[in-house]
PDB file of C-alpha atoms in Angstrom:
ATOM      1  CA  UNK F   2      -8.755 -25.630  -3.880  1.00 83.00           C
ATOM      2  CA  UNK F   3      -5.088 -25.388  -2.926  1.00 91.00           C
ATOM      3  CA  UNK F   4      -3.859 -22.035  -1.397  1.00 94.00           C
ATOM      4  CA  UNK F   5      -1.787 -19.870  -3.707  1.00 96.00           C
ATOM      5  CA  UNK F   6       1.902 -19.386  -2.520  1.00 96.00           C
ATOM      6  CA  UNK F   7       3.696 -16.444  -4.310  1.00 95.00           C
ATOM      7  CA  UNK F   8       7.578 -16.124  -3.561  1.00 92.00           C
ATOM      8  CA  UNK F   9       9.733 -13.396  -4.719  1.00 88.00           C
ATOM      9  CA  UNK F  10      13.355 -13.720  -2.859  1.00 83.00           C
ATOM     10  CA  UNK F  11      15.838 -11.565  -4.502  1.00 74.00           C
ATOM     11  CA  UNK F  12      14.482 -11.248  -8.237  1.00 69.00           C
ATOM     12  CA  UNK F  13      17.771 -10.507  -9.614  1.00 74.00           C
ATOM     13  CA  UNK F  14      18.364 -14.593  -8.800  1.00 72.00           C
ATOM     14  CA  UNK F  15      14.335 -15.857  -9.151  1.00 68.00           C
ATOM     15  CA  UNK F  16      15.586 -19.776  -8.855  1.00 74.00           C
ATOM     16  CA  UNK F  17      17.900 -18.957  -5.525  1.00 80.00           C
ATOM     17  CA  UNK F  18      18.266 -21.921  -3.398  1.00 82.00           C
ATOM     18  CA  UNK F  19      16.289 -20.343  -0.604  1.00 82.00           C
ATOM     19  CA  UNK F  20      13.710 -19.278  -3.638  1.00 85.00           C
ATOM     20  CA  UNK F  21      13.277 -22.927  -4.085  1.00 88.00           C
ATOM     21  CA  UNK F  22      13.110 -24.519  -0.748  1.00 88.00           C
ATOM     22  CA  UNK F  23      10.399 -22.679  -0.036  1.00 89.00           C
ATOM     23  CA  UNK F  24       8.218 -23.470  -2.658  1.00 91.00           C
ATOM     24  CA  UNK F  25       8.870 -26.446  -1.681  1.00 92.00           C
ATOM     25  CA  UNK F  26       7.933 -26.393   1.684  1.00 91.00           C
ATOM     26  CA  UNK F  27       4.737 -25.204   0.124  1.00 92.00           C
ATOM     27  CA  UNK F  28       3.794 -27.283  -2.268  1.00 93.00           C
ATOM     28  CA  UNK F  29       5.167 -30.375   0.108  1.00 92.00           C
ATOM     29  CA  UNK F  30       2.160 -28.833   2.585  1.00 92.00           C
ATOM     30  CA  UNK F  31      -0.572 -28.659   0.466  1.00 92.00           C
ATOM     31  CA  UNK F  32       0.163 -25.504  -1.225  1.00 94.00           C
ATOM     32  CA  UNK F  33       0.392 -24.311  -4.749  1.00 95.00           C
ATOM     33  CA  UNK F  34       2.907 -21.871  -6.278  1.00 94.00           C
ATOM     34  CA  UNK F  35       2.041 -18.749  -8.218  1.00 94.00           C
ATOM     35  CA  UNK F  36       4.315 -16.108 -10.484  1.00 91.00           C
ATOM     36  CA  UNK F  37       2.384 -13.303  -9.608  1.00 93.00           C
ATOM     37  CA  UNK F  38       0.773 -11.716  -6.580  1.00 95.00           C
ATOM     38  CA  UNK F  39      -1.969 -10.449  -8.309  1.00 94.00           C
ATOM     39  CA  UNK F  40      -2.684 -12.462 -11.928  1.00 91.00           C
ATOM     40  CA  UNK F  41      -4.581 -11.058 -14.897  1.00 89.00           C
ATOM     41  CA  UNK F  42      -8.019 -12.124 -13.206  1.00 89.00           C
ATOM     42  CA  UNK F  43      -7.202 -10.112 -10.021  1.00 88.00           C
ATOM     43  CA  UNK F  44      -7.517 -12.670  -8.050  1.00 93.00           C
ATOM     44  CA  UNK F  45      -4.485 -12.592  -5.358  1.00 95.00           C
ATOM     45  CA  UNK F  46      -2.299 -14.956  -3.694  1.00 96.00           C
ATOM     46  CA  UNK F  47      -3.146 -16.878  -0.636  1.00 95.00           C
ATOM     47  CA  UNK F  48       0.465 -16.043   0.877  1.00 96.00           C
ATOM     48  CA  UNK F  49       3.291 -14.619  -0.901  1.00 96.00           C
ATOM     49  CA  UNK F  50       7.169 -14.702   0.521  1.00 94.00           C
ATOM     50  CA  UNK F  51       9.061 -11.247   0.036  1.00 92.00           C
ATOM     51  CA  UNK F  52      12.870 -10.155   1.172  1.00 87.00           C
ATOM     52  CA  UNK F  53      11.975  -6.771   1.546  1.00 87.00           C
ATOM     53  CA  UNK F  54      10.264  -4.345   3.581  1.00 88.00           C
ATOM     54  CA  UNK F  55       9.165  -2.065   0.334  1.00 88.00           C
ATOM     55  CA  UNK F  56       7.949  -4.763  -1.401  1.00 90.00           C
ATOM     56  CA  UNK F  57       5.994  -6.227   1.743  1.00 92.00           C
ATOM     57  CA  UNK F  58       4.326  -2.517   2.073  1.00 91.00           C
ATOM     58  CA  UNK F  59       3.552  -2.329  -1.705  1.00 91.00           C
ATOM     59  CA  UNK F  60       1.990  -6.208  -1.321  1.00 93.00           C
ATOM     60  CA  UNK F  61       0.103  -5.113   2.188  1.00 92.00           C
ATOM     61  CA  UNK F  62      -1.251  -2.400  -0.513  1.00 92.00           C
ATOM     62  CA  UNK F  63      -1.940  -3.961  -3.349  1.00 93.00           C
ATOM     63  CA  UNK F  64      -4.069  -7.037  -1.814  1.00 94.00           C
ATOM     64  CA  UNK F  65      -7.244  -7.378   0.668  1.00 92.00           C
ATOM     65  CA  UNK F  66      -6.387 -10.616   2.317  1.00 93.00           C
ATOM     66  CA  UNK F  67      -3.023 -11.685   1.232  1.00 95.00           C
ATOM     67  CA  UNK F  68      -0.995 -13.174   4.502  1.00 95.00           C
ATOM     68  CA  UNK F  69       3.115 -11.523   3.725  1.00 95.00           C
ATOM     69  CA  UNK F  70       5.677 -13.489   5.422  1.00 93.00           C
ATOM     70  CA  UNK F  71       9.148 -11.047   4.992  1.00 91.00           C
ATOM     71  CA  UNK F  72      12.994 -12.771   4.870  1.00 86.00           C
ATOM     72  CA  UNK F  73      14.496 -10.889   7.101  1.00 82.00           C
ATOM     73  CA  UNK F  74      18.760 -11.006   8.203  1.00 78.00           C
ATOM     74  CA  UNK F  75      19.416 -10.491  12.418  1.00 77.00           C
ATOM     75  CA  UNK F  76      20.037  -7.146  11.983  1.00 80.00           C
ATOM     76  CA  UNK F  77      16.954  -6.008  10.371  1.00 82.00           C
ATOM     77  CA  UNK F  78      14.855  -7.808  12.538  1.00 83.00           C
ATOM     78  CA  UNK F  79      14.161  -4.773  14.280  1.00 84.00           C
ATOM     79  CA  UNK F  80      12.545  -2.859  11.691  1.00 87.00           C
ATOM     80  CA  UNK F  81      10.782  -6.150  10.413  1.00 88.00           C
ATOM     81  CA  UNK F  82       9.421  -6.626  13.340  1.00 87.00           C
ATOM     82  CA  UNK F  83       8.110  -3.104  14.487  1.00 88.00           C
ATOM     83  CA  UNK F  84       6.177  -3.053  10.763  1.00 89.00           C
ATOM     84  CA  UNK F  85       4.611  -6.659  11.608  1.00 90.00           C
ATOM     85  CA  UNK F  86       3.424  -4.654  14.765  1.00 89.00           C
ATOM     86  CA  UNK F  87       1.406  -2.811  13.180  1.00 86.00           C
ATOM     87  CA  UNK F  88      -0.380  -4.961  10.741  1.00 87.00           C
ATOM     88  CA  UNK F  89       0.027  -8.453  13.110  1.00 89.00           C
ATOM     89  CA  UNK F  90      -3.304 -10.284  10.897  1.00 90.00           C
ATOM     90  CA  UNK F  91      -1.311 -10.013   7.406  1.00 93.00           C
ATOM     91  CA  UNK F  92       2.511  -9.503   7.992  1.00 92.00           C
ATOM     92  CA  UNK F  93       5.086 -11.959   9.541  1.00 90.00           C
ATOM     93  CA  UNK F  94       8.578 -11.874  10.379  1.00 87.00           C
ATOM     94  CA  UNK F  95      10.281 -14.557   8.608  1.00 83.00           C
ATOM     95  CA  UNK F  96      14.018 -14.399  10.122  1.00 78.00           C
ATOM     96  CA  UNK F  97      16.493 -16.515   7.841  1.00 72.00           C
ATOM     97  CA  UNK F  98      18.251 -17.391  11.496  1.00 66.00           C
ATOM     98  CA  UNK F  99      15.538 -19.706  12.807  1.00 60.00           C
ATOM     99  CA  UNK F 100      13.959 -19.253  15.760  1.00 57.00           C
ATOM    100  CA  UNK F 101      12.580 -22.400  18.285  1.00 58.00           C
ATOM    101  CA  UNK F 102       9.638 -23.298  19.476  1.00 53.00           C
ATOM    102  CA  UNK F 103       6.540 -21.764  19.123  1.00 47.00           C
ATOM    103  CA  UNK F 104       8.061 -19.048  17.161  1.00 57.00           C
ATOM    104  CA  UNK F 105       9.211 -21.224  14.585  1.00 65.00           C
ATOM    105  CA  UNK F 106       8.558 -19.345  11.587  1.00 72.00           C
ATOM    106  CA  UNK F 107       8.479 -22.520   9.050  1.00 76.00           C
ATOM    107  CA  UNK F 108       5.810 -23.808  11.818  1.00 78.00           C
ATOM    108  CA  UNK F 109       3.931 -20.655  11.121  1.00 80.00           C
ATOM    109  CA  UNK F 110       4.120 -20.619   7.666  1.00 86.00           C
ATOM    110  CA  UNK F 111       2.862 -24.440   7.341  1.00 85.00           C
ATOM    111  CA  UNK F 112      -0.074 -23.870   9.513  1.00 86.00           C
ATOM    112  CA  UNK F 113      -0.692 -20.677   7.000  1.00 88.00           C
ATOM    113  CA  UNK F 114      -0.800 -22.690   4.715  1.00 90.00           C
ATOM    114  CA  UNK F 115      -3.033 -25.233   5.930  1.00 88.00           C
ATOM    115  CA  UNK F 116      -5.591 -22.436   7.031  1.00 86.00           C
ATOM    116  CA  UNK F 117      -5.882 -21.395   4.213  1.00 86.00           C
ATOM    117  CA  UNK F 118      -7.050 -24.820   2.553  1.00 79.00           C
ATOM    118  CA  UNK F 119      -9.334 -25.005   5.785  1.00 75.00           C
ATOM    119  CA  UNK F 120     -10.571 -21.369   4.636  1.00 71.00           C
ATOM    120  CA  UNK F 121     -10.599 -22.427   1.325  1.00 63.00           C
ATOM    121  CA  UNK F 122     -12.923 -25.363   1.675  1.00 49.00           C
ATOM    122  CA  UNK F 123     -15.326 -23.665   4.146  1.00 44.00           C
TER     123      UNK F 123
ATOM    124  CA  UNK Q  23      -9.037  14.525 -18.482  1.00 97.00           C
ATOM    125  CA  UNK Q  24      -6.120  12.583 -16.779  1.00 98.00           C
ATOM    126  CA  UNK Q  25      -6.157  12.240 -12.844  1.00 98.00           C
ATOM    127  CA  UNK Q  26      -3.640  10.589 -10.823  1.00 98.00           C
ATOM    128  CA  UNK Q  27      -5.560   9.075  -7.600  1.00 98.00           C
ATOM    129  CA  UNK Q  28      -2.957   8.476  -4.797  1.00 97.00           C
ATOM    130  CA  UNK Q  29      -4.645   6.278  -1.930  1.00 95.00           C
ATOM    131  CA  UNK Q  30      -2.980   3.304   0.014  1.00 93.00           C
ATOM    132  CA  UNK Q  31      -6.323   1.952   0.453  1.00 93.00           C
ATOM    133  CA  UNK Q  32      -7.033  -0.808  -2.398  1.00 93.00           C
ATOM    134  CA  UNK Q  33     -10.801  -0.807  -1.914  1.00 93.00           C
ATOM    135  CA  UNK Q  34     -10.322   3.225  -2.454  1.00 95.00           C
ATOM    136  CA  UNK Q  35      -8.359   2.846  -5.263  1.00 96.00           C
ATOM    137  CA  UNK Q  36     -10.629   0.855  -7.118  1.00 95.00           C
ATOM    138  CA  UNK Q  37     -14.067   2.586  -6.072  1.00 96.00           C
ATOM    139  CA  UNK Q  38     -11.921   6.196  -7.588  1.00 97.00           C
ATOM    140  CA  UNK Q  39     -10.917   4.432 -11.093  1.00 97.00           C
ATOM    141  CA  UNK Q  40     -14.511   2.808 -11.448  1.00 96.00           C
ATOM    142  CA  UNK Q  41     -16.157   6.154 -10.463  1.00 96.00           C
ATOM    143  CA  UNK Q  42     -13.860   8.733 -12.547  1.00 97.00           C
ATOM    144  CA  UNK Q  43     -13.690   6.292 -15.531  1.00 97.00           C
ATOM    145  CA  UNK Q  44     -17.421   5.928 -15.295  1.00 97.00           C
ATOM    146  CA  UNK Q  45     -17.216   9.591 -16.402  1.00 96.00           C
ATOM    147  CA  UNK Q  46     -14.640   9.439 -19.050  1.00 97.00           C
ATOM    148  CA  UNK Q  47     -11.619  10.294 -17.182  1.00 97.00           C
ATOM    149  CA  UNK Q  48      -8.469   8.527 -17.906  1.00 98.00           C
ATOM    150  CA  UNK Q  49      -7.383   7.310 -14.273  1.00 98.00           C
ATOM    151  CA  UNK Q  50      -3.510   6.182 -13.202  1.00 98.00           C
ATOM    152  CA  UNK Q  51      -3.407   4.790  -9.609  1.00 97.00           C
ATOM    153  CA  UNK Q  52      -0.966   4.263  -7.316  1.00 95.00           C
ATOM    154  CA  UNK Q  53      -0.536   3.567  -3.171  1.00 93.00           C
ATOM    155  CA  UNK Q  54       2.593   4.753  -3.063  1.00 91.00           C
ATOM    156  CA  UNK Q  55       3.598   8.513  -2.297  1.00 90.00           C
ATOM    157  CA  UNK Q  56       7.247   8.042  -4.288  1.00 89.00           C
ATOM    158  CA  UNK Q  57       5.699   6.189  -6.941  1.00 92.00           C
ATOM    159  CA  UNK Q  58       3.065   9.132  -7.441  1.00 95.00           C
ATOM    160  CA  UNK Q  59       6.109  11.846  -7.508  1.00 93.00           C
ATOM    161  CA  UNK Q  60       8.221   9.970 -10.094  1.00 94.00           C
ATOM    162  CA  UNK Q  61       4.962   9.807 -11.866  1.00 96.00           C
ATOM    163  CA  UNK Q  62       4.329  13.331 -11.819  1.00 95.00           C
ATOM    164  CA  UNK Q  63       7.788  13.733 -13.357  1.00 94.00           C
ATOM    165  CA  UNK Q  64       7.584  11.860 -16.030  1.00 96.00           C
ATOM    166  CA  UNK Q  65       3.720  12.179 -17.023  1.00 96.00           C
ATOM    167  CA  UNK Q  66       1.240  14.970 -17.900  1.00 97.00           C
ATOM    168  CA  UNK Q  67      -1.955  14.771 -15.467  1.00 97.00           C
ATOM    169  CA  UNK Q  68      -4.727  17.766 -15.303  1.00 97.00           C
ATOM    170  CA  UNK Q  69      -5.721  16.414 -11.868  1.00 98.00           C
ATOM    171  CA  UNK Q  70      -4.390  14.983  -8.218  1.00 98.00           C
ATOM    172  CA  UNK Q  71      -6.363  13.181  -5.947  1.00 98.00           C
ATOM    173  CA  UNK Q  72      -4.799  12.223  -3.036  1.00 96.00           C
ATOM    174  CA  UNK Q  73      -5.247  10.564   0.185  1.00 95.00           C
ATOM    175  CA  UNK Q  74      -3.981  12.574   3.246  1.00 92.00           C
ATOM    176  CA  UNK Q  75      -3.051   9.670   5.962  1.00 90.00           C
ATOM    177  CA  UNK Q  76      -0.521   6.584   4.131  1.00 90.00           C
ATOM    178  CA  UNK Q  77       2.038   4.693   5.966  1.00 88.00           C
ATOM    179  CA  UNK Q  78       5.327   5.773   5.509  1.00 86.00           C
ATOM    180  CA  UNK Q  79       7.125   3.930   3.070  1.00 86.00           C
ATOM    181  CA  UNK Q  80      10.646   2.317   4.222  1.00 81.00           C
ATOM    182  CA  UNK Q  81      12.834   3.503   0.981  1.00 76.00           C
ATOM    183  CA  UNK Q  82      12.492   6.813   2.545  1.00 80.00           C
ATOM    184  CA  UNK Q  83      13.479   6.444   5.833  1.00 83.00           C
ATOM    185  CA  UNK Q  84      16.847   5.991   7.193  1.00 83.00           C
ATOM    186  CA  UNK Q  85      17.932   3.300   8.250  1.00 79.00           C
ATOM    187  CA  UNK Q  86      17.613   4.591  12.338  1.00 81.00           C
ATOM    188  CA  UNK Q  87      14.408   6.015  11.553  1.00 84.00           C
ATOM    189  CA  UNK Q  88      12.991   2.477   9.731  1.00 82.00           C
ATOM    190  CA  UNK Q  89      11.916   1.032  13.108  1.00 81.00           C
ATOM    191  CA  UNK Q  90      10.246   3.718  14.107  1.00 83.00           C
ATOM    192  CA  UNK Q  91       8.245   4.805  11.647  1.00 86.00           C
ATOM    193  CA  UNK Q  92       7.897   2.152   8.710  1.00 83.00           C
ATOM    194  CA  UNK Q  93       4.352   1.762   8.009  1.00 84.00           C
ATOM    195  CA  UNK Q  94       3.107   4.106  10.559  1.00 86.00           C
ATOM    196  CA  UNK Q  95       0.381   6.416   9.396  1.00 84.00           C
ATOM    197  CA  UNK Q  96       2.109   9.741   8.220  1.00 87.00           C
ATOM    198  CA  UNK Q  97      -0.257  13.003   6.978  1.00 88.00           C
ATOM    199  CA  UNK Q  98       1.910  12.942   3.632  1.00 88.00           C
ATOM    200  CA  UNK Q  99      -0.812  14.371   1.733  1.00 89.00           C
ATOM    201  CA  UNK Q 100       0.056  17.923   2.445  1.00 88.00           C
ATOM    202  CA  UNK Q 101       3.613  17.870   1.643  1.00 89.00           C
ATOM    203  CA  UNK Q 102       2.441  16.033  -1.726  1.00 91.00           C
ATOM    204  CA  UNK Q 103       0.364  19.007  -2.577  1.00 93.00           C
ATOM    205  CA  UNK Q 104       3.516  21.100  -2.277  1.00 93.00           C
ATOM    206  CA  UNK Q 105       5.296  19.029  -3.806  1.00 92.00           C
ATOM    207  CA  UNK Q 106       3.107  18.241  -6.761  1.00 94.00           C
ATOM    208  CA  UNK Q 107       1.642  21.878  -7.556  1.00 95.00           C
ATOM    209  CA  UNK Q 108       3.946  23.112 -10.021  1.00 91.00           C
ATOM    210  CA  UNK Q 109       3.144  20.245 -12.040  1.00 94.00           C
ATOM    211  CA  UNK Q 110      -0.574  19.429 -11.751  1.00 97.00           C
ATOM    212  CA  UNK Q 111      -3.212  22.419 -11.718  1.00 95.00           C
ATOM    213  CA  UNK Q 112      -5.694  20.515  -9.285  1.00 97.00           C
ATOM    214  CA  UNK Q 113      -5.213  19.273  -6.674  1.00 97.00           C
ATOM    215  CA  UNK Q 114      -7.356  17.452  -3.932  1.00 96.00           C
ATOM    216  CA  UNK Q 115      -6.347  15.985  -0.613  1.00 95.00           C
ATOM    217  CA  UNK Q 116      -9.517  13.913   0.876  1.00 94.00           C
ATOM    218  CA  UNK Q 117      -9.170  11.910   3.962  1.00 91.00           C
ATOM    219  CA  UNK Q 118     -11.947   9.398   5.071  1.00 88.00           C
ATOM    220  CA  UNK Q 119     -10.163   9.824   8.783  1.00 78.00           C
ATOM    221  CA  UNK Q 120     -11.949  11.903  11.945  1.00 72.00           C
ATOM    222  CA  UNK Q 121     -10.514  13.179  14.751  1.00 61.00           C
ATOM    223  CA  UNK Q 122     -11.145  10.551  16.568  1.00 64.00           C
ATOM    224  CA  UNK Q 123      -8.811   8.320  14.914  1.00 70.00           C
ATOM    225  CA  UNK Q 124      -5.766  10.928  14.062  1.00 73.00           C
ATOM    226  CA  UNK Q 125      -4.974  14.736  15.053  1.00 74.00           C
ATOM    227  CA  UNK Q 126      -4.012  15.670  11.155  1.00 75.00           C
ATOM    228  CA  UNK Q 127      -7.993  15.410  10.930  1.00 73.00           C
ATOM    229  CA  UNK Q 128      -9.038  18.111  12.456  1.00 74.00           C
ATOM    230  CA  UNK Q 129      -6.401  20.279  10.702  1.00 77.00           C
ATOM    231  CA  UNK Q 130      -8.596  19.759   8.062  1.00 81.00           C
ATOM    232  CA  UNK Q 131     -11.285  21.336   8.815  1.00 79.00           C
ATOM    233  CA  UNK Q 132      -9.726  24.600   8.644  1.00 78.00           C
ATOM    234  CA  UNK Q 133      -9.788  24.147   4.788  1.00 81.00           C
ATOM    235  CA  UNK Q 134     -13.506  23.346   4.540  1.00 78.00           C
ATOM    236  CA  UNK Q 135     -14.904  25.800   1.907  1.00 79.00           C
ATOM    237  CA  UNK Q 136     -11.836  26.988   1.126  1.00 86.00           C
ATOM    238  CA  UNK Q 137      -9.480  26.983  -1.993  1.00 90.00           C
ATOM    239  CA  UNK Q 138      -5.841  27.165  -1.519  1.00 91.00           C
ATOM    240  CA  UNK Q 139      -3.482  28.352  -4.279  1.00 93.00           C
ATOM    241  CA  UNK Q 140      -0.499  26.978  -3.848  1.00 93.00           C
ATOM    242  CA  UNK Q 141       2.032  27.374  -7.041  1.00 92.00           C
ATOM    243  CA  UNK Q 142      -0.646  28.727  -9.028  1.00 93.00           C
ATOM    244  CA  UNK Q 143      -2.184  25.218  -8.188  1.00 95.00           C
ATOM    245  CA  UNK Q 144      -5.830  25.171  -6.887  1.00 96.00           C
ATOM    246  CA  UNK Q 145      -6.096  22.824  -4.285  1.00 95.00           C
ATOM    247  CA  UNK Q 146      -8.709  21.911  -2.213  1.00 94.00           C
ATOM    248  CA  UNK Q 147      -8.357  19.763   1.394  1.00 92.00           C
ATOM    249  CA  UNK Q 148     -11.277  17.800   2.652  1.00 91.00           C
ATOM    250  CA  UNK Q 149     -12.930  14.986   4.516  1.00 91.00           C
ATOM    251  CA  UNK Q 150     -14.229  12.861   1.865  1.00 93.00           C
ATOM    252  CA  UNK Q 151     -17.592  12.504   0.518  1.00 93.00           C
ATOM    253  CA  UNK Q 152     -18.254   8.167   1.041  1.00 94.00           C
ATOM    254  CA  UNK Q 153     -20.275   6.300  -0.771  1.00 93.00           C
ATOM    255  CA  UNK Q 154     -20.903   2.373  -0.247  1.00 90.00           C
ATOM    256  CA  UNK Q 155     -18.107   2.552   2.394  1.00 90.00           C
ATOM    257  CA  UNK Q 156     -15.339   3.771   0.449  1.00 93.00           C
ATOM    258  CA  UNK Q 157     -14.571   7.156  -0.983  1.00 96.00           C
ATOM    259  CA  UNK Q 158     -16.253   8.948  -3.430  1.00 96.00           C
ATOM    260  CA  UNK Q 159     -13.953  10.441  -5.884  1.00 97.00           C
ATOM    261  CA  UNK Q 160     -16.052  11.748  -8.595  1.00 97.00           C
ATOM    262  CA  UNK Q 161     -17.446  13.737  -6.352  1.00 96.00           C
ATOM    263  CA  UNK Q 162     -14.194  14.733  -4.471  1.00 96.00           C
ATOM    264  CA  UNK Q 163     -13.093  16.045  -8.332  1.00 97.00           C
ATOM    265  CA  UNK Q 164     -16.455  17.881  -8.689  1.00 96.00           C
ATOM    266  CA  UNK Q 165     -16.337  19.972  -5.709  1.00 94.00           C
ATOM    267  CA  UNK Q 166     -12.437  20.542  -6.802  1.00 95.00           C
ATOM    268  CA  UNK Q 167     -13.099  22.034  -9.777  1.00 95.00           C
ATOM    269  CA  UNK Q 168     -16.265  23.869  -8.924  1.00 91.00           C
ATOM    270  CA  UNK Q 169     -15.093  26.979  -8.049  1.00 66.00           C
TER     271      UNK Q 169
END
């Protein structure tokens, strides 16, 4: 079964450029895209995509296992970043600037995904 | 009756609206603190349960505080109670949290037995009853209103 990818990048604009690259990234990787975090069934998504701190807290909240990567501009990486402190199994920091390496936050999120599937099959 | 059940805790939140509907309570949930006091605005409920430790939420937090304290564990349950008395009658605050694992516990223990009135609100403060590893609500609500 393919994980579930939910992404919610500035709702006022649901089909945003950014919106769309990254469902393509997932669905390019194995994944699957979703229009809900939670759907009628309850059953969550795998990994959902948010821009915002509130809405990261309310998705921390309102799932068990969901993995919440969060957009985030240079100058709220700060913030971003002391909140994925705290809950460092389920939140990442997904700065638009792109880091290198190791911290390459499409690298993370592709190895989410494929985790997931791993999980998923297991 | 109908009971608003704050908790950030999902597996909380559903154990509460299973238990209290089990009983024939109409249940509206919620695991946000300013989601809970728009609700109390704009609904009628008889009854508050709430959970005493919940992060703090970002939209109310400036922005030099946001670092700091976004989605740390904050004891808003007392300044809910105050908040919500003049419009709900009862009021619980239950925290499954010792002292072990946060100093707000054991300022609950002061309240053990007791009912506060608050507003003309009857509120009750406790460490909550579990059952099958989450909270217990139905009984949180029966020792609430058994005085």
């Amino acid at each position: 079964m393919k994980p579930t990818v939910y992404v919610q990048l500035d709702p006022r604009r649901p089909h945003n450029a950014l919106n769309e690259a990254i469902k393509l990234v997932a669905t390019s990787n194995g994944g699957q895209t979703v229009n809900q975090l939670i759907d009628q069934q309850e059953t969550e998504a795998n990994i959902a995509v948010v821009y915002s701190l509130e809405t990261a807290q309310r998705a921390l909240k309102e799932t068990e296992k969901t993995v919440v990567f969060i957009t985030c501009l240079p100058s709220e990486r700060d913030e971003v970043e002391a909140f994925v402190a705290r809950s460092p199994a389920r939140i990442k920091a997904w700065p638009i600037v792109e880091r290198r390496g190791e911290e390459n936050v499409m690298r993370q999120f592709i190895d989410t995904i494929a985790n997931s599937t791993k999980a998923g099959a297991s | 009756m109908k009971i608003l059940l704050v908790d950030d805790s999902l597996a909380n939140r559903r154990a509460g609206k299973r238990q209290l509907e089990a009983d024939g309570h109409e249940v509206v949930t919620t695991c946000e603190y300013v989601e809970a006091l728009r609700l109390v605005k704009t609904e009628t409920f008889d009854v508050a349960l709430l959970d005493l430790l919940m992060p703090a939420e970002s939209l109310m937090l400036g922005p030099d505080a946001r670092a700091e304290h976004v989605g740390r564990e904050t004891a808003i349950g007392f300044p809910l109670v105050l908040t919500m008395a003049m419009n709900v009658k009862f009021i619980a605050v239950a925290t499954a949290t010792n002292h072990h694992n946060h100093p707000m516990s054991a300022a609950v223990d002061w309240f053990y037995g007791r009912t506060v009135i608050v507003d003309g609100a009857r509120v009750r403060i406790m460490h909550s009853p579990m059952v099958e590893g989450a909270k217990d609500w139905a009984e949180v609500l029966q020792r609430l209103l058994a005085d």
